[in-house]
PDB file of C-alpha atoms in Angstrom:
ATOM      1  CA  GLY A   1     121.985 103.970 104.093  1.00 53.00           C
ATOM      2  CA  ALA A   2     121.876 100.216 103.972  1.00 77.00           C
ATOM      3  CA  GLY A   3     118.859  99.900 101.706  1.00 92.00           C
ATOM      4  CA  VAL A   4     116.731 101.750  99.190  1.00 95.00           C
ATOM      5  CA  SER A   5     114.867 104.621 100.773  1.00 96.00           C
ATOM      6  CA  GLN A   6     111.876 106.535  99.451  1.00 97.00           C
ATOM      7  CA  THR A   7     110.324 109.780 100.544  1.00 97.00           C
ATOM      8  CA  PRO A   8     107.713 110.690 101.435  1.00 97.00           C
ATOM      9  CA  SER A   9     106.264 107.465 102.753  1.00 95.00           C
ATOM     10  CA  ASN A  10     102.761 108.836 102.248  1.00 96.00           C
ATOM     11  CA  LYS A  11     101.490 111.675 100.088  1.00 97.00           C
ATOM     12  CA  VAL A  12      97.940 112.994  99.898  1.00 97.00           C
ATOM     13  CA  THR A  13      97.215 115.545  97.213  1.00 97.00           C
ATOM     14  CA  GLU A  14      94.301 117.016  95.349  1.00 97.00           C
ATOM     15  CA  LYS A  15      93.348 116.284  91.774  1.00 97.00           C
ATOM     16  CA  GLY A  16      95.262 118.530  89.408  1.00 97.00           C
ATOM     17  CA  LYS A  17      98.251 119.110  91.680  1.00 97.00           C
ATOM     18  CA  TYR A  18     101.901 118.339  90.957  1.00 98.00           C
ATOM     19  CA  VAL A  19     103.830 115.799  93.058  1.00 98.00           C
ATOM     20  CA  GLU A  20     107.422 114.644  93.321  1.00 98.00           C
ATOM     21  CA  LEU A  21     108.462 111.296  94.735  1.00 98.00           C
ATOM     22  CA  ARG A  22     112.067 110.664  95.677  1.00 98.00           C
ATOM     23  CA  CYS A  23     114.157 107.504  95.621  1.00 98.00           C
ATOM     24  CA  ASP A  24     117.603 107.016  97.177  1.00 97.00           C
ATOM     25  CA  PRO A  25     119.099 103.794  95.798  1.00 97.00           C
ATOM     26  CA  ILE A  26     121.720 101.652  97.445  1.00 96.00           C
ATOM     27  CA  SER A  27     125.103 103.330  97.124  1.00 94.00           C
ATOM     28  CA  GLY A  28     126.964 102.109  94.074  1.00 92.00           C
ATOM     29  CA  HIS A  29     123.915 100.691  92.310  1.00 94.00           C
ATOM     30  CA  THR A  30     123.880 101.934  88.739  1.00 93.00           C
ATOM     31  CA  ALA A  31     120.455 100.572  87.799  1.00 93.00           C
ATOM     32  CA  LEU A  32     117.285 102.147  89.193  1.00 95.00           C
ATOM     33  CA  TYR A  33     113.680 101.159  88.518  1.00 94.00           C
ATOM     34  CA  TRP A  34     110.318 102.747  89.233  1.00 96.00           C
ATOM     35  CA  TYR A  35     107.215 100.594  89.559  1.00 95.00           C
ATOM     36  CA  ARG A  36     103.585 101.370  90.414  1.00 96.00           C
ATOM     37  CA  GLN A  37     101.368  99.034  92.417  1.00 94.00           C
ATOM     38  CA  SER A  38      97.623  99.532  92.499  1.00 92.00           C
ATOM     39  CA  LEU A  39      95.509  97.972  95.219  1.00 88.00           C
ATOM     40  CA  GLY A  40      95.284  94.207  94.845  1.00 84.00           C
ATOM     41  CA  GLN A  41      97.628  94.104  91.875  1.00 88.00           C
ATOM     42  CA  GLY A  42     101.247  93.248  91.306  1.00 89.00           C
ATOM     43  CA  PRO A  43     103.676  96.083  90.584  1.00 92.00           C
ATOM     44  CA  GLU A  44     103.874  97.445  87.040  1.00 92.00           C
ATOM     45  CA  PHE A  45     107.068  98.692  85.461  1.00 92.00           C
ATOM     46  CA  LEU A  46     107.288 102.431  84.792  1.00 94.00           C
ATOM     47  CA  ILE A  47     110.854 103.418  83.941  1.00 93.00           C
ATOM     48  CA  TYR A  48     114.428 102.202  84.207  1.00 92.00           C
ATOM     49  CA  PHE A  49     117.616 104.231  84.575  1.00 93.00           C
ATOM     50  CA  GLN A  50     121.115 103.043  83.869  1.00 91.00           C
ATOM     51  CA  GLY A  51     123.311 105.743  85.349  1.00 89.00           C
ATOM     52  CA  THR A  52     121.876 109.154  84.553  1.00 91.00           C
ATOM     53  CA  GLY A  53     119.900 108.191  81.476  1.00 88.00           C
ATOM     54  CA  ALA A  54     116.427 106.757  81.187  1.00 86.00           C
ATOM     55  CA  ALA A  55     117.220 103.567  79.276  1.00 85.00           C
ATOM     56  CA  ASP A  56     113.618 102.407  79.113  1.00 87.00           C
ATOM     57  CA  ASP A  57     110.574 104.590  79.819  1.00 89.00           C
ATOM     58  CA  SER A  58     108.081 102.369  78.010  1.00 87.00           C
ATOM     59  CA  GLY A  59     106.008 101.843  81.154  1.00 89.00           C
ATOM     60  CA  LEU A  60     105.189 105.494  81.809  1.00 93.00           C
ATOM     61  CA  PRO A  61     101.405 105.712  81.287  1.00 92.00           C
ATOM     62  CA  ASN A  62     101.330 109.163  79.677  1.00 93.00           C
ATOM     63  CA  ASP A  63     103.199 112.435  79.392  1.00 94.00           C
ATOM     64  CA  ARG A  64     102.078 113.594  82.836  1.00 97.00           C
ATOM     65  CA  PHE A  65     104.688 111.256  84.252  1.00 97.00           C
ATOM     66  CA  PHE A  66     108.377 112.092  84.105  1.00 96.00           C
ATOM     67  CA  ALA A  67     111.444 110.927  86.027  1.00 96.00           C
ATOM     68  CA  VAL A  68     115.003 112.179  86.368  1.00 96.00           C
ATOM     69  CA  ARG A  69     118.250 110.947  87.817  1.00 96.00           C
ATOM     70  CA  PRO A  70     120.633 113.838  87.146  1.00 94.00           C
ATOM     71  CA  GLU A  71     123.696 112.575  89.007  1.00 93.00           C
ATOM     72  CA  GLY A  72     123.179 108.873  88.583  1.00 91.00           C
ATOM     73  CA  SER A  73     122.122 108.320  92.168  1.00 94.00           C
ATOM     74  CA  VAL A  74     118.921 109.867  93.584  1.00 97.00           C
ATOM     75  CA  SER A  75     115.910 109.755  91.293  1.00 97.00           C
ATOM     76  CA  THR A  76     112.723 111.808  91.335  1.00 98.00           C
ATOM     77  CA  LEU A  77     109.439 110.687  89.803  1.00 98.00           C
ATOM     78  CA  LYS A  78     107.311 113.671  88.861  1.00 98.00           C
ATOM     79  CA  ILE A  79     103.578 113.581  88.200  1.00 98.00           C
ATOM     80  CA  GLN A  80     101.814 116.605  86.745  1.00 97.00           C
ATOM     81  CA  ARG A  81      98.084 117.348  86.918  1.00 97.00           C
ATOM     82  CA  THR A  82      97.451 114.357  89.142  1.00 97.00           C
ATOM     83  CA  GLU A  83      94.303 112.311  88.639  1.00 97.00           C
ATOM     84  CA  ARG A  84      92.460 110.037  91.066  1.00 96.00           C
ATOM     85  CA  GLY A  85      93.595 107.051  89.005  1.00 95.00           C
ATOM     86  CA  ASP A  86      97.202 107.886  89.862  1.00 97.00           C
ATOM     87  CA  SER A  87      96.553 106.747  93.449  1.00 97.00           C
ATOM     88  CA  ALA A  88      98.856 103.787  94.089  1.00 96.00           C
ATOM     89  CA  VAL A  89     102.036 102.739  95.842  1.00 95.00           C
ATOM     90  CA  TYR A  90     105.069 103.887  93.862  1.00 97.00           C
ATOM     91  CA  LEU A  91     107.988 101.539  94.361  1.00 95.00           C
ATOM     92  CA  CYS A  92     111.621 102.152  93.590  1.00 96.00           C
ATOM     93  CA  ALA A  93     114.231  99.417  93.211  1.00 95.00           C
ATOM     94  CA  SER A  94     117.926  99.401  92.483  1.00 94.00           C
ATOM     95  CA  SER A  95     120.429  96.810  91.355  1.00 92.00           C
ATOM     96  CA  LEU A  96     124.180  96.710  91.104  1.00 91.00           C
ATOM     97  CA  GLY A  97     124.215  96.392  87.344  1.00 83.00           C
ATOM     98  CA  ARG A  98     122.049  95.857  84.364  1.00 77.00           C
ATOM     99  CA  GLY A  99     121.967  92.132  83.538  1.00 74.00           C
ATOM    100  CA  PRO A 100     118.879  89.926  83.758  1.00 71.00           C
ATOM    101  CA  ARG A 101     120.264  88.012  86.722  1.00 76.00           C
ATOM    102  CA  GLN A 102     120.756  91.055  88.925  1.00 84.00           C
ATOM    103  CA  THR A 103     118.778  91.092  92.146  1.00 87.00           C
ATOM    104  CA  GLN A 104     116.581  94.151  92.503  1.00 90.00           C
ATOM    105  CA  TYR A 105     116.368  95.656  95.985  1.00 93.00           C
ATOM    106  CA  PHE A 106     113.100  97.416  96.678  1.00 94.00           C
ATOM    107  CA  GLY A 107     112.354 100.474  98.739  1.00 94.00           C
ATOM    108  CA  PRO A 108     109.340 100.674 101.083  1.00 93.00           C
ATOM    109  CA  GLY A 109     107.315 102.644  98.560  1.00 94.00           C
ATOM    110  CA  THR A 110     105.449 105.930  98.578  1.00 96.00           C
ATOM    111  CA  ARG A 111     101.683 105.709  99.005  1.00 95.00           C
ATOM    112  CA  LEU A 112     100.093 108.369  96.845  1.00 97.00           C
ATOM    113  CA  LEU A 113      96.451 109.258  97.343  1.00 97.00           C
ATOM    114  CA  VAL A 114      94.860 111.720  94.962  1.00 97.00           C
ATOM    115  CA  LEU A 115      91.591 113.122  96.270  1.00 96.00           C
TER     116      LEU A 115
ATOM    117  CA  LYS B   1      95.835  88.201  79.230  1.00 58.00           C
ATOM    118  CA  ASN B   2      98.441  88.649  81.951  1.00 74.00           C
ATOM    119  CA  GLU B   3     101.826  87.299  80.923  1.00 87.00           C
ATOM    120  CA  VAL B   4     102.406  85.975  84.456  1.00 93.00           C
ATOM    121  CA  GLU B   5      99.707  83.983  86.218  1.00 95.00           C
ATOM    122  CA  GLN B   6      99.864  82.845  89.817  1.00 96.00           C
ATOM    123  CA  SER B   7      97.782  80.343  91.707  1.00 96.00           C
ATOM    124  CA  PRO B   8      96.209  80.248  94.115  1.00 97.00           C
ATOM    125  CA  GLN B   9      95.294  83.916  94.606  1.00 95.00           C
ATOM    126  CA  ASN B  10      94.601  83.295  98.282  1.00 97.00           C
ATOM    127  CA  LEU B  11      95.774  80.494 100.537  1.00 97.00           C
ATOM    128  CA  THR B  12      95.051  79.885 104.202  1.00 97.00           C
ATOM    129  CA  ALA B  13      96.818  77.008 105.929  1.00 97.00           C
ATOM    130  CA  GLN B  14      97.642  75.740 109.382  1.00 97.00           C
ATOM    131  CA  GLU B  15     101.040  76.125 110.951  1.00 97.00           C
ATOM    132  CA  GLY B  16     103.326  73.279 109.913  1.00 97.00           C
ATOM    133  CA  GLU B  17     101.696  72.591 106.562  1.00 97.00           C
ATOM    134  CA  PHE B  18     103.674  72.279 103.350  1.00 98.00           C
ATOM    135  CA  ILE B  19     102.816  75.185 101.060  1.00 98.00           C
ATOM    136  CA  THR B  20     103.037  75.343  97.269  1.00 98.00           C
ATOM    137  CA  ILE B  21     102.501  78.465  95.194  1.00 98.00           C
ATOM    138  CA  ASN B  22     102.520  78.192  91.414  1.00 98.00           C
ATOM    139  CA  CYS B  23     103.553  80.585  88.667  1.00 98.00           C
ATOM    140  CA  SER B  24     103.044  80.162  84.934  1.00 97.00           C
ATOM    141  CA  TYR B  25     104.234  82.503  82.233  1.00 95.00           C
ATOM    142  CA  SER B  26     103.502  82.717  78.544  1.00 91.00           C
ATOM    143  CA  VAL B  27     106.567  84.462  77.103  1.00 86.00           C
ATOM    144  CA  GLY B  28     110.284  83.898  76.796  1.00 88.00           C
ATOM    145  CA  ILE B  29     112.167  84.899  79.890  1.00 90.00           C
ATOM    146  CA  SER B  30     115.763  85.318  80.959  1.00 87.00           C
ATOM    147  CA  ALA B  31     115.079  84.969  84.684  1.00 90.00           C
ATOM    148  CA  LEU B  32     112.263  84.437  87.165  1.00 94.00           C
ATOM    149  CA  HIS B  33     112.089  86.019  90.596  1.00 95.00           C
ATOM    150  CA  TRP B  34     110.121  85.123  93.687  1.00 97.00           C
ATOM    151  CA  LEU B  35     109.449  88.058  95.979  1.00 96.00           C
ATOM    152  CA  GLN B  36     107.811  88.448  99.372  1.00 96.00           C
ATOM    153  CA  GLN B  37     105.709  91.464 100.276  1.00 94.00           C
ATOM    154  CA  HIS B  38     104.614  92.112 103.838  1.00 88.00           C
ATOM    155  CA  PRO B  39     101.725  94.393 104.837  1.00 81.00           C
ATOM    156  CA  GLY B  40     103.011  97.930 104.582  1.00 74.00           C
ATOM    157  CA  GLY B  41     104.529  97.341 101.179  1.00 66.00           C
ATOM    158  CA  GLY B  42     108.150  96.266 101.683  1.00 84.00           C
ATOM    159  CA  ILE B  43     109.261  93.818  98.993  1.00 91.00           C
ATOM    160  CA  VAL B  44     112.084  91.382  99.568  1.00 92.00           C
ATOM    161  CA  SER B  45     113.678  89.280  96.878  1.00 92.00           C
ATOM    162  CA  LEU B  46     113.648  85.587  97.813  1.00 95.00           C
ATOM    163  CA  PHE B  47     115.026  83.833  94.747  1.00 94.00           C
ATOM    164  CA  MET B  48     116.216  84.475  91.236  1.00 93.00           C
ATOM    165  CA  LEU B  49     116.024  81.432  88.961  1.00 93.00           C
ATOM    166  CA  SER B  50     116.980  80.753  85.394  1.00 90.00           C
ATOM    167  CA  SER B  51     116.966  76.960  85.672  1.00 92.00           C
ATOM    168  CA  GLY B  52     116.652  74.116  88.133  1.00 93.00           C
ATOM    169  CA  LYS B  53     116.051  74.518  91.822  1.00 96.00           C
ATOM    170  CA  LYS B  54     117.195  76.701  94.699  1.00 96.00           C
ATOM    171  CA  LYS B  55     116.783  76.263  98.449  1.00 96.00           C
ATOM    172  CA  HIS B  56     117.119  78.761 101.259  1.00 95.00           C
ATOM    173  CA  GLY B  57     116.128  77.624 104.708  1.00 96.00           C
ATOM    174  CA  ARG B  58     112.530  76.408 104.569  1.00 97.00           C
ATOM    175  CA  LEU B  59     111.957  77.893 101.121  1.00 97.00           C
ATOM    176  CA  ILE B  60     112.461  75.989  97.888  1.00 98.00           C
ATOM    177  CA  ALA B  61     111.955  77.361  94.384  1.00 98.00           C
ATOM    178  CA  THR B  62     111.901  75.336  91.188  1.00 97.00           C
ATOM    179  CA  ILE B  63     111.545  76.239  87.553  1.00 97.00           C
ATOM    180  CA  ASN B  64     110.745  74.207  84.444  1.00 96.00           C
ATOM    181  CA  ILE B  65     111.749  76.291  81.435  1.00 92.00           C
ATOM    182  CA  GLN B  66     110.152  73.949  78.884  1.00 92.00           C
ATOM    183  CA  GLU B  67     106.791  74.069  80.653  1.00 94.00           C
ATOM    184  CA  LYS B  68     107.112  77.779  81.504  1.00 95.00           C
ATOM    185  CA  HIS B  69     106.273  77.050  85.123  1.00 97.00           C
ATOM    186  CA  SER B  70     107.769  77.715  88.527  1.00 98.00           C
ATOM    187  CA  SER B  71     106.793  76.733  92.052  1.00 98.00           C
ATOM    188  CA  LEU B  72     107.619  78.160  95.443  1.00 98.00           C
ATOM    189  CA  HIS B  73     107.428  75.738  98.351  1.00 98.00           C
ATOM    190  CA  ILE B  74     107.467  76.477 102.065  1.00 98.00           C
ATOM    191  CA  THR B  75     108.166  73.592 104.416  1.00 97.00           C
ATOM    192  CA  ALA B  76     107.055  73.590 108.070  1.00 97.00           C
ATOM    193  CA  SER B  77     105.090  76.809 107.521  1.00 97.00           C
ATOM    194  CA  HIS B  78     104.906  79.348 110.337  1.00 97.00           C
ATOM    195  CA  PRO B  79     102.619  82.333 110.977  1.00 96.00           C
ATOM    196  CA  ARG B  80     105.536  84.671 110.234  1.00 94.00           C
ATOM    197  CA  ASP B  81     105.479  83.328 106.657  1.00 96.00           C
ATOM    198  CA  SER B  82     102.148  85.121 106.179  1.00 96.00           C
ATOM    199  CA  ALA B  83     102.680  87.591 103.358  1.00 96.00           C
ATOM    200  CA  VAL B  84     102.014  88.146  99.677  1.00 96.00           C
ATOM    201  CA  TYR B  85     104.296  86.073  97.465  1.00 97.00           C
ATOM    202  CA  ILE B  86     104.887  87.505  94.020  1.00 96.00           C
ATOM    203  CA  CYS B  87     106.316  85.857  90.942  1.00 96.00           C
ATOM    204  CA  ALA B  88     108.061  88.201  88.508  1.00 94.00           C
ATOM    205  CA  VAL B  89     109.858  87.534  85.249  1.00 92.00           C
ATOM    206  CA  ARG B  90     112.525  89.299  83.280  1.00 88.00           C
ATOM    207  CA  LEU B  91     111.328  89.153  79.674  1.00 84.00           C
ATOM    208  CA  LEU B  92     113.688  88.262  76.896  1.00 79.00           C
ATOM    209  CA  SER B  93     114.360  91.313  74.783  1.00 67.00           C
ATOM    210  CA  THR B  94     113.551  90.733  71.138  1.00 54.00           C
ATOM    211  CA  TYR B  95     116.179  93.281  70.219  1.00 40.00           C
ATOM    212  CA  SER B  96     119.236  92.532  72.272  1.00 42.00           C
ATOM    213  CA  GLY B  97     118.701  88.911  73.150  1.00 43.00           C
ATOM    214  CA  GLY B  98     119.403  89.843  76.732  1.00 45.00           C
ATOM    215  CA  GLY B  99     116.898  90.638  79.422  1.00 46.00           C
ATOM    216  CA  ALA B 100     114.395  93.415  78.963  1.00 56.00           C
ATOM    217  CA  ASP B 101     114.814  95.969  81.641  1.00 71.00           C
ATOM    218  CA  GLY B 102     111.875  95.939  84.032  1.00 82.00           C
ATOM    219  CA  LEU B 103     110.261  92.992  85.775  1.00 88.00           C
ATOM    220  CA  THR B 104     106.793  91.790  84.811  1.00 91.00           C
ATOM    221  CA  PHE B 105     104.857  90.759  87.883  1.00 93.00           C
ATOM    222  CA  GLY B 106     102.073  88.363  88.701  1.00 94.00           C
ATOM    223  CA  LYS B 107      99.248  89.590  90.927  1.00 93.00           C
ATOM    224  CA  GLY B 108     100.596  87.764  93.948  1.00 95.00           C
ATOM    225  CA  THR B 109      99.394  85.014  96.273  1.00 97.00           C
ATOM    226  CA  HIS B 110      98.048  86.094  99.653  1.00 96.00           C
ATOM    227  CA  LEU B 111      99.239  83.491 102.157  1.00 97.00           C
ATOM    228  CA  ILE B 112      97.939  83.285 105.711  1.00 97.00           C
ATOM    229  CA  ILE B 113      99.384  80.720 108.097  1.00 97.00           C
ATOM    230  CA  GLN B 114      97.208  80.233 111.137  1.00 97.00           C
ATOM    231  CA  PRO B 115      98.733  79.101 114.444  1.00 95.00           C
TER     232      PRO B 115
END
């Protein structure tokens, strides 16, 4: 597609359940980022992939969060044993390359609600 | 203390007014981004700055590296400009000297332009 896509657009789950959020970056973009945005706040960095490898996962809040990008394109953010505090919009972005002056293109986000 | 501070948090203005949104940061950066977020979550990159000034249509962005400050201006504002405007910085990496990987965001400025 022309832009970054994310699925599902909305996800409601119960506390303790496992969820997977998917990101399809722009074709050819080697860099992929996951961010989390809580209500009324700016996005917070979670993890960055360059190609297939997680180059920086310093933003993941704890070991319940994990992300993969096995073929260097689609990425999946996985959350185990979800908690109510995990409720947020999860944003994915991609850029053509790694440098600091690369424009990041954002997807529409997945709204996660943990009941 | 948030590394990126924006002001004002909320701004309501009349159509046609000149709008200024400010961003201050407290750390070394390699680049500063201005982003626009409409209701529903979609984020669009407006500008990427490392020095000086950029203009695109009715939008102007400036940055003063010495003062660690940037401004976003909107001339001849229009109701369709109503959105959240977010300042985000790419931190300087203390290890590589290049940009750290994820963006660090301000909380955003909620702008409403009334007809």
